[in-house]
Each structure stands twice: as structure tokens, then as C-alpha cells.
């Protein structure tokens, strides 16, 4: 079963606007990761936020984590047409951590209108 | 080779046939994974390997087998394909435990079972 669930399922905005996507998860985590997938391609890692971090930045990306609400958000500022993609959050399969893979949400499909 | 590669790119297979999807990485990563991606369901973990010589079951392992004879290769075998195994298959790797490390994804194999 999915650990993370993204919201909204789809988002369409104008180029230059900010895009916010949310992720909720069910059990305690060690870390939470965000990935991007362009149509027909493999996933690309964007950012990892640890459970003891509340906010993390990488370029135009800003990720927040609220472990009390079991939720995370991904903000893309000053969006560009090239940001059009699906975005997934991913968490540990088990709270104990380890190398036994991640559980992905179903993703948010972001469309940037020129 | 740079990164992680998969073969074939796509395949149409008759039900009941045996098929092996190949995955090779040149990053000397310890951990490797196989996911399937289906519309509306996101990515689901099939099998994983923490290190050469070890494998483990993921969320949807039935009908699939894997081996990890060396660090670089992680083939996925469908012993007797069924139409429900029609999907896009992604191989991924990480330097260490997936909880703490980003995963690198291959370009995917699109498999159709008729």
C-alpha cells in the first residue's frame, strides 16, 4: 500500500507562478524524498529532507516537513516550462530504515502553461 | 556507460513466455531495486538487493524473481508472463540504504504481455 499520497493529483499554472505540492504519509519516517519524472523517462532525485529537519532549499525548490502532521510540501518558485513533469514523494518502507526500497506516492502531475 | 542502463527499451511478449529484464549500473552502488509503474498506482517495489549476493521481496514480488551475482547487474525475470504484468519497469540503485541515499533510476523498460 502507498505510504505517501500527493495532493493535488494534477496542477496547471502559468509560467512564472509558484507551484505547491503536498504529500501526506502514514507512519513515522527517517527521511522523505522528492523525485521528478518527465514524461516517458526515469525518476530524478530532487531533494531529501531528514526527519529532524523542518525546511530545506535547493535552487528554486523549497521543501518543508511537519512530522507531527505527517506531511511535506514541495514549492517550486518562478516556474518554467521545463518544470512540467510528475512529482513524487517517497518514504522509507519501514520506520526502521534500511536499504529495502522506498514507498512512492501516486504523484502530482504539474503543467506549466507558457 | 554512465549511470544505470536497462534493456530492452520495450518488449511485446506472449503470455506464458519467460522474459528477463536487464539492469546494469557502473556507479559501484551497493543497493539496487526493481519497481513497476502503472497508471494511477504510482511506483511499486518488486524486489531489492542490499548488496551483491542478497535479495529481498518488495511490495509486489509474486511472479518475479531476481538475482544479484555481482555489484553491477540486477536482472529481473518473469518466469511465465501474464497480462497483468504489462507495465513500465524501472531499475534503480543507491550508494547505501535507501532511507538515507538518493536513488538513481534507469530509463525504464515498457513491457506488454498479450
PDB file of C-alpha atoms in Angstrom:
ATOM      1  CA  UNK A   1       0.000   0.000   0.000  1.00  0.00           C
ATOM      2  CA  UNK A   2       1.113   3.571  -0.641  1.00  0.00           C
ATOM      3  CA  UNK A   3       2.823   5.288   2.268  1.00  0.00           C
ATOM      4  CA  UNK A   4       2.815   8.740   0.709  1.00  0.00           C
ATOM      5  CA  UNK A   5      -0.034  10.438  -1.071  1.00  0.00           C
ATOM      6  CA  UNK A   6       0.447  13.604  -3.099  1.00  0.00           C
ATOM      7  CA  UNK A   7      -2.070  16.372  -3.441  1.00  0.00           C
ATOM      8  CA  UNK A   8      -3.269  17.643  -5.825  1.00  0.00           C
ATOM      9  CA  UNK A   9      -3.219  14.884  -8.424  1.00  0.00           C
ATOM     10  CA  UNK A  10      -2.832  17.495 -11.152  1.00  0.00           C
ATOM     11  CA  UNK A  11      -1.876  21.160 -11.174  1.00  0.00           C
ATOM     12  CA  UNK A  12      -1.775  23.631 -14.053  1.00  0.00           C
ATOM     13  CA  UNK A  13      -0.258  27.097 -13.584  1.00  0.00           C
ATOM     14  CA  UNK A  14       1.178  29.912 -15.653  1.00  0.00           C
ATOM     15  CA  UNK A  15       4.892  30.207 -16.225  1.00  0.00           C
ATOM     16  CA  UNK A  16       6.473  32.385 -13.565  1.00  0.00           C
ATOM     17  CA  UNK A  17       3.977  31.439 -10.871  1.00  0.00           C
ATOM     18  CA  UNK A  18       4.833  29.306  -7.853  1.00  0.00           C
ATOM     19  CA  UNK A  19       3.711  25.687  -7.642  1.00  0.00           C
ATOM     20  CA  UNK A  20       2.999  23.924  -4.363  1.00  0.00           C
ATOM     21  CA  UNK A  21       2.513  20.196  -3.988  1.00  0.00           C
ATOM     22  CA  UNK A  22       1.731  18.335  -0.793  1.00  0.00           C
ATOM     23  CA  UNK A  23       2.498  14.861   0.465  1.00  0.00           C
ATOM     24  CA  UNK A  24       0.962  13.031   3.388  1.00  0.00           C
ATOM     25  CA  UNK A  25       2.258   9.781   4.834  1.00  0.00           C
ATOM     26  CA  UNK A  26       1.050   7.279   7.387  1.00  0.00           C
ATOM     27  CA  UNK A  27       3.863   6.024   9.596  1.00  0.00           C
ATOM     28  CA  UNK A  28       6.964   7.529  11.181  1.00  0.00           C
ATOM     29  CA  UNK A  29       9.876   8.130   8.835  1.00  0.00           C
ATOM     30  CA  UNK A  30      13.612   8.631   8.861  1.00  0.00           C
ATOM     31  CA  UNK A  31      13.671  10.771   5.748  1.00  0.00           C
ATOM     32  CA  UNK A  32      11.404  11.921   2.976  1.00  0.00           C
ATOM     33  CA  UNK A  33      12.486  12.361  -0.618  1.00  0.00           C
ATOM     34  CA  UNK A  34      11.037  14.139  -3.625  1.00  0.00           C
ATOM     35  CA  UNK A  35      11.532  12.967  -7.204  1.00  0.00           C
ATOM     36  CA  UNK A  36      10.610  14.335 -10.618  1.00  0.00           C
ATOM     37  CA  UNK A  37       9.622  12.301 -13.658  1.00  0.00           C
ATOM     38  CA  UNK A  38       9.465  13.773 -17.123  1.00  0.00           C
ATOM     39  CA  UNK A  39       7.099  12.017 -19.495  1.00  0.00           C
ATOM     40  CA  UNK A  40       8.426   8.626 -20.543  1.00  0.00           C
ATOM     41  CA  UNK A  41      11.619   8.923 -18.504  1.00  0.00           C
ATOM     42  CA  UNK A  42      13.033   7.565 -15.277  1.00  0.00           C
ATOM     43  CA  UNK A  43      12.716   9.404 -11.991  1.00  0.00           C
ATOM     44  CA  UNK A  44      15.247  12.005 -10.948  1.00  0.00           C
ATOM     45  CA  UNK A  45      16.018  12.769  -7.327  1.00  0.00           C
ATOM     46  CA  UNK A  46      15.310  16.359  -6.260  1.00  0.00           C
ATOM     47  CA  UNK A  47      15.822  16.629  -2.537  1.00  0.00           C
ATOM     48  CA  UNK A  48      15.993  14.601   0.675  1.00  0.00           C
ATOM     49  CA  UNK A  49      14.802  16.033   3.976  1.00  0.00           C
ATOM     50  CA  UNK A  50      15.596  14.300   7.239  1.00  0.00           C
ATOM     51  CA  UNK A  51      13.004  13.756   9.951  1.00  0.00           C
ATOM     52  CA  UNK A  52      14.747  16.239  12.246  1.00  0.00           C
ATOM     53  CA  UNK A  53      14.693  18.986   9.592  1.00  0.00           C
ATOM     54  CA  UNK A  54      11.767  21.337   9.056  1.00  0.00           C
ATOM     55  CA  UNK A  55      12.786  23.051   5.853  1.00  0.00           C
ATOM     56  CA  UNK A  56      15.309  22.591   3.083  1.00  0.00           C
ATOM     57  CA  UNK A  57      16.170  24.580  -0.015  1.00  0.00           C
ATOM     58  CA  UNK A  58      17.779  23.663  -3.314  1.00  0.00           C
ATOM     59  CA  UNK A  59      17.786  26.328  -6.003  1.00  0.00           C
ATOM     60  CA  UNK A  60      14.153  27.140  -6.794  1.00  0.00           C
ATOM     61  CA  UNK A  61      12.920  24.251  -4.662  1.00  0.00           C
ATOM     62  CA  UNK A  62      11.777  24.565  -1.094  1.00  0.00           C
ATOM     63  CA  UNK A  63      10.690  21.524   0.890  1.00  0.00           C
ATOM     64  CA  UNK A  64       9.036  21.566   4.303  1.00  0.00           C
ATOM     65  CA  UNK A  65       8.386  18.668   6.640  1.00  0.00           C
ATOM     66  CA  UNK A  66       5.925  18.531   9.519  1.00  0.00           C
ATOM     67  CA  UNK A  67       6.343  15.211  11.290  1.00  0.00           C
ATOM     68  CA  UNK A  68       3.532  15.985  13.741  1.00  0.00           C
ATOM     69  CA  UNK A  69       1.101  16.185  10.821  1.00  0.00           C
ATOM     70  CA  UNK A  70       2.929  13.551   8.795  1.00  0.00           C
ATOM     71  CA  UNK A  71       3.074  15.862   5.816  1.00  0.00           C
ATOM     72  CA  UNK A  72       5.544  17.534   3.482  1.00  0.00           C
ATOM     73  CA  UNK A  73       5.277  20.193   0.808  1.00  0.00           C
ATOM     74  CA  UNK A  74       7.326  20.954  -2.274  1.00  0.00           C
ATOM     75  CA  UNK A  75       7.353  24.529  -3.520  1.00  0.00           C
ATOM     76  CA  UNK A  76       8.763  25.392  -6.937  1.00  0.00           C
ATOM     77  CA  UNK A  77       9.248  29.132  -7.293  1.00  0.00           C
ATOM     78  CA  UNK A  78       9.226  31.100 -10.547  1.00  0.00           C
ATOM     79  CA  UNK A  79       8.086  28.077 -12.543  1.00  0.00           C
ATOM     80  CA  UNK A  80       9.371  27.385 -16.039  1.00  0.00           C
ATOM     81  CA  UNK A  81       8.007  25.323 -18.906  1.00  0.00           C
ATOM     82  CA  UNK A  82      10.768  22.787 -18.239  1.00  0.00           C
ATOM     83  CA  UNK A  83       9.264  22.131 -14.785  1.00  0.00           C
ATOM     84  CA  UNK A  84       6.352  20.352 -16.465  1.00  0.00           C
ATOM     85  CA  UNK A  85       6.588  16.828 -15.045  1.00  0.00           C
ATOM     86  CA  UNK A  86       5.183  14.490 -12.432  1.00  0.00           C
ATOM     87  CA  UNK A  87       6.448  14.901  -8.885  1.00  0.00           C
ATOM     88  CA  UNK A  88       6.555  12.099  -6.340  1.00  0.00           C
ATOM     89  CA  UNK A  89       7.286  11.953  -2.653  1.00  0.00           C
ATOM     90  CA  UNK A  90       8.907   8.819  -1.275  1.00  0.00           C
ATOM     91  CA  UNK A  91       9.448   7.489   2.219  1.00  0.00           C
ATOM     92  CA  UNK A  92      11.038   4.507   3.912  1.00  0.00           C
ATOM     93  CA  UNK A  93       9.108   1.292   3.530  1.00  0.00           C
ATOM     94  CA  UNK A  94       9.636   0.654   7.195  1.00  0.00           C
ATOM     95  CA  UNK A  95      10.278   3.051  10.037  1.00  0.00           C
ATOM     96  CA  UNK A  96      13.453   1.182  10.900  1.00  0.00           C
ATOM     97  CA  UNK A  97      15.107   2.468   7.775  1.00  0.00           C
ATOM     98  CA  UNK A  98      17.491   0.439   5.691  1.00  0.00           C
ATOM     99  CA  UNK A  99      18.165  -0.405   2.095  1.00  0.00           C
ATOM    100  CA  UNK A 100      14.880  -2.164   1.404  1.00  0.00           C
ATOM    101  CA  UNK A 101      13.494   0.364  -1.040  1.00  0.00           C
ATOM    102  CA  UNK A 102      11.142   3.315  -0.894  1.00  0.00           C
ATOM    103  CA  UNK A 103       7.385   3.681  -0.990  1.00  0.00           C
ATOM    104  CA  UNK A 104       6.236   6.224  -3.545  1.00  0.00           C
ATOM    105  CA  UNK A 105       3.044   8.196  -3.738  1.00  0.00           C
ATOM    106  CA  UNK A 106       0.958   8.342  -6.901  1.00  0.00           C
ATOM    107  CA  UNK A 107       2.377  11.710  -7.869  1.00  0.00           C
ATOM    108  CA  UNK A 108       1.276  15.214  -8.795  1.00  0.00           C
ATOM    109  CA  UNK A 109       1.240  15.993 -12.500  1.00  0.00           C
ATOM    110  CA  UNK A 110       2.375  19.600 -12.928  1.00  0.00           C
ATOM    111  CA  UNK A 111       1.768  21.502 -16.153  1.00  0.00           C
ATOM    112  CA  UNK A 112       3.356  24.896 -16.691  1.00  0.00           C
ATOM    113  CA  UNK A 113       1.483  26.938 -19.259  1.00  0.00           C
ATOM    114  CA  UNK A 114       3.686  29.287 -21.323  1.00  0.00           C
TER     115      UNK A 114
ATOM    116  CA  UNK B   1      28.295   3.559 -19.629  1.00  0.00           C
ATOM    117  CA  UNK B   2      27.424   6.361 -17.239  1.00  0.00           C
ATOM    118  CA  UNK B   3      24.842   5.641 -14.598  1.00  0.00           C
ATOM    119  CA  UNK B   4      22.258   2.930 -14.901  1.00  0.00           C
ATOM    120  CA  UNK B   5      21.053   1.218 -18.055  1.00  0.00           C
ATOM    121  CA  UNK B   6      18.165  -1.107 -18.821  1.00  0.00           C
ATOM    122  CA  UNK B   7      17.442  -3.443 -21.701  1.00  0.00           C
ATOM    123  CA  UNK B   8      15.344  -3.867 -23.680  1.00  0.00           C
ATOM    124  CA  UNK B   9      13.721  -0.459 -24.064  1.00  0.00           C
ATOM    125  CA  UNK B  10      10.419  -2.092 -24.860  1.00  0.00           C
ATOM    126  CA  UNK B  11       9.112  -5.585 -25.477  1.00  0.00           C
ATOM    127  CA  UNK B  12       5.896  -7.266 -26.540  1.00  0.00           C
ATOM    128  CA  UNK B  13       5.613 -10.733 -25.077  1.00  0.00           C
ATOM    129  CA  UNK B  14       3.143 -13.575 -25.419  1.00  0.00           C
ATOM    130  CA  UNK B  15       1.570 -14.790 -22.193  1.00  0.00           C
ATOM    131  CA  UNK B  16       3.337 -17.793 -20.741  1.00  0.00           C
ATOM    132  CA  UNK B  17       6.749 -16.838 -22.122  1.00  0.00           C
ATOM    133  CA  UNK B  18       9.806 -16.305 -19.966  1.00  0.00           C
ATOM    134  CA  UNK B  19      11.453 -12.899 -20.024  1.00  0.00           C
ATOM    135  CA  UNK B  20      14.477 -11.340 -18.347  1.00  0.00           C
ATOM    136  CA  UNK B  21      14.822  -7.595 -17.998  1.00  0.00           C
ATOM    137  CA  UNK B  22      18.403  -6.481 -17.666  1.00  0.00           C
ATOM    138  CA  UNK B  23      19.785  -3.737 -15.443  1.00  0.00           C
ATOM    139  CA  UNK B  24      23.406  -2.615 -15.143  1.00  0.00           C
ATOM    140  CA  UNK B  25      24.978   0.190 -13.150  1.00  0.00           C
ATOM    141  CA  UNK B  26      28.531   1.452 -13.210  1.00  0.00           C
ATOM    142  CA  UNK B  27      28.441   3.553 -10.048  1.00  0.00           C
ATOM    143  CA  UNK B  28      29.506   0.701  -7.734  1.00  0.00           C
ATOM    144  CA  UNK B  29      26.325   1.201  -5.745  1.00  0.00           C
ATOM    145  CA  UNK B  30      25.621  -1.407  -3.113  1.00  0.00           C
ATOM    146  CA  UNK B  31      21.833  -1.375  -3.306  1.00  0.00           C
ATOM    147  CA  UNK B  32      19.605  -1.998  -6.326  1.00  0.00           C
ATOM    148  CA  UNK B  33      15.853  -2.100  -6.817  1.00  0.00           C
ATOM    149  CA  UNK B  34      13.144  -3.031  -9.291  1.00  0.00           C
ATOM    150  CA  UNK B  35       9.901  -1.051  -9.457  1.00  0.00           C
ATOM    151  CA  UNK B  36       6.889  -1.261 -11.706  1.00  0.00           C
ATOM    152  CA  UNK B  37       4.864   1.794 -12.643  1.00  0.00           C
ATOM    153  CA  UNK B  38       1.220   1.525 -13.576  1.00  0.00           C
ATOM    154  CA  UNK B  39      -1.153   4.336 -14.425  1.00  0.00           C
ATOM    155  CA  UNK B  40      -2.965   5.502 -11.328  1.00  0.00           C
ATOM    156  CA  UNK B  41      -0.876   3.351  -8.985  1.00  0.00           C
ATOM    157  CA  UNK B  42       2.472   5.082  -8.977  1.00  0.00           C
ATOM    158  CA  UNK B  43       5.666   3.070  -8.452  1.00  0.00           C
ATOM    159  CA  UNK B  44       5.619  -0.174  -6.524  1.00  0.00           C
ATOM    160  CA  UNK B  45       8.670  -2.068  -5.357  1.00  0.00           C
ATOM    161  CA  UNK B  46       9.051  -5.592  -6.735  1.00  0.00           C
ATOM    162  CA  UNK B  47      12.402  -6.773  -5.348  1.00  0.00           C
ATOM    163  CA  UNK B  48      15.516  -5.215  -3.906  1.00  0.00           C
ATOM    164  CA  UNK B  49      19.107  -6.094  -3.126  1.00  0.00           C
ATOM    165  CA  UNK B  50      21.107  -4.500  -0.334  1.00  0.00           C
ATOM    166  CA  UNK B  51      24.412  -5.856  -1.615  1.00  0.00           C
ATOM    167  CA  UNK B  52      25.758  -8.432  -4.026  1.00  0.00           C
ATOM    168  CA  UNK B  53      24.618 -11.912  -3.071  1.00  0.00           C
ATOM    169  CA  UNK B  54      21.483 -10.827  -1.203  1.00  0.00           C
ATOM    170  CA  UNK B  55      17.942 -10.086  -2.358  1.00  0.00           C
ATOM    171  CA  UNK B  56      14.631  -9.275  -0.724  1.00  0.00           C
ATOM    172  CA  UNK B  57      10.959  -9.090  -1.587  1.00  0.00           C
ATOM    173  CA  UNK B  58       9.188  -5.813  -2.084  1.00  0.00           C
ATOM    174  CA  UNK B  59       5.526  -4.911  -2.180  1.00  0.00           C
ATOM    175  CA  UNK B  60       4.573  -6.905  -5.303  1.00  0.00           C
ATOM    176  CA  UNK B  61       7.054  -9.794  -5.740  1.00  0.00           C
ATOM    177  CA  UNK B  62       4.736 -12.555  -6.985  1.00  0.00           C
ATOM    178  CA  UNK B  63       5.569 -13.762 -10.487  1.00  0.00           C
ATOM    179  CA  UNK B  64       9.042 -12.181 -10.452  1.00  0.00           C
ATOM    180  CA  UNK B  65      12.486 -13.329  -9.424  1.00  0.00           C
ATOM    181  CA  UNK B  66      15.841 -11.573  -9.194  1.00  0.00           C
ATOM    182  CA  UNK B  67      19.486 -12.413  -8.697  1.00  0.00           C
ATOM    183  CA  UNK B  68      22.500 -10.355  -7.688  1.00  0.00           C
ATOM    184  CA  UNK B  69      25.609 -12.270  -8.663  1.00  0.00           C
ATOM    185  CA  UNK B  70      27.778  -9.143  -8.716  1.00  0.00           C
ATOM    186  CA  UNK B  71      27.618  -5.464  -7.805  1.00  0.00           C
ATOM    187  CA  UNK B  72      26.786  -4.152 -11.261  1.00  0.00           C
ATOM    188  CA  UNK B  73      23.952  -6.359 -12.529  1.00  0.00           C
ATOM    189  CA  UNK B  74      20.450  -6.971 -11.209  1.00  0.00           C
ATOM    190  CA  UNK B  75      18.282  -8.890 -13.715  1.00  0.00           C
ATOM    191  CA  UNK B  76      14.528  -9.301 -13.220  1.00  0.00           C
ATOM    192  CA  UNK B  77      12.929 -12.491 -14.542  1.00  0.00           C
ATOM    193  CA  UNK B  78       9.307 -13.198 -15.310  1.00  0.00           C
ATOM    194  CA  UNK B  79       9.117 -16.992 -15.340  1.00  0.00           C
ATOM    195  CA  UNK B  80       5.747 -17.188 -17.099  1.00  0.00           C
ATOM    196  CA  UNK B  81       4.411 -13.793 -18.115  1.00  0.00           C
ATOM    197  CA  UNK B  82       0.761 -12.850 -17.588  1.00  0.00           C
ATOM    198  CA  UNK B  83      -1.148  -9.840 -18.977  1.00  0.00           C
ATOM    199  CA  UNK B  84      -1.289  -8.202 -15.522  1.00  0.00           C
ATOM    200  CA  UNK B  85       2.484  -7.825 -15.735  1.00  0.00           C
ATOM    201  CA  UNK B  86       2.062  -5.323 -18.532  1.00  0.00           C
ATOM    202  CA  UNK B  87       3.764  -2.260 -17.085  1.00  0.00           C
ATOM    203  CA  UNK B  88       6.774   0.025 -17.225  1.00  0.00           C
ATOM    204  CA  UNK B  89       9.653  -1.404 -15.214  1.00  0.00           C
ATOM    205  CA  UNK B  90      12.298   0.763 -13.617  1.00  0.00           C
ATOM    206  CA  UNK B  91      15.577  -0.342 -12.143  1.00  0.00           C
ATOM    207  CA  UNK B  92      17.247   1.895  -9.569  1.00  0.00           C
ATOM    208  CA  UNK B  93      20.347   1.928  -7.410  1.00  0.00           C
ATOM    209  CA  UNK B  94      21.635   3.748  -4.370  1.00  0.00           C
ATOM    210  CA  UNK B  95      25.047   4.002  -2.760  1.00  0.00           C
ATOM    211  CA  UNK B  96      23.736   2.861   0.582  1.00  0.00           C
ATOM    212  CA  UNK B  97      20.452   2.369   2.418  1.00  0.00           C
ATOM    213  CA  UNK B  98      17.532   3.856   0.516  1.00  0.00           C
ATOM    214  CA  UNK B  99      16.364   5.626   3.637  1.00  0.00           C
ATOM    215  CA  UNK B 100      19.423   7.887   3.593  1.00  0.00           C
ATOM    216  CA  UNK B 101      20.505   7.982  -0.025  1.00  0.00           C
ATOM    217  CA  UNK B 102      19.027   9.163  -3.276  1.00  0.00           C
ATOM    218  CA  UNK B 103      18.091   6.550  -5.789  1.00  0.00           C
ATOM    219  CA  UNK B 104      19.265   6.721  -9.383  1.00  0.00           C
ATOM    220  CA  UNK B 105      16.808   5.398 -11.931  1.00  0.00           C
ATOM    221  CA  UNK B 106      17.271   3.775 -15.293  1.00  0.00           C
ATOM    222  CA  UNK B 107      15.237   4.856 -18.330  1.00  0.00           C
ATOM    223  CA  UNK B 108      12.725   2.037 -17.946  1.00  0.00           C
ATOM    224  CA  UNK B 109      11.500  -0.969 -19.925  1.00  0.00           C
ATOM    225  CA  UNK B 110       8.000  -0.870 -21.341  1.00  0.00           C
ATOM    226  CA  UNK B 111       6.614  -4.429 -21.304  1.00  0.00           C
ATOM    227  CA  UNK B 112       3.380  -5.540 -22.916  1.00  0.00           C
ATOM    228  CA  UNK B 113       2.108  -9.064 -22.261  1.00  0.00           C
ATOM    229  CA  UNK B 114      -0.554 -10.256 -24.652  1.00  0.00           C
TER     230      UNK B 114
END
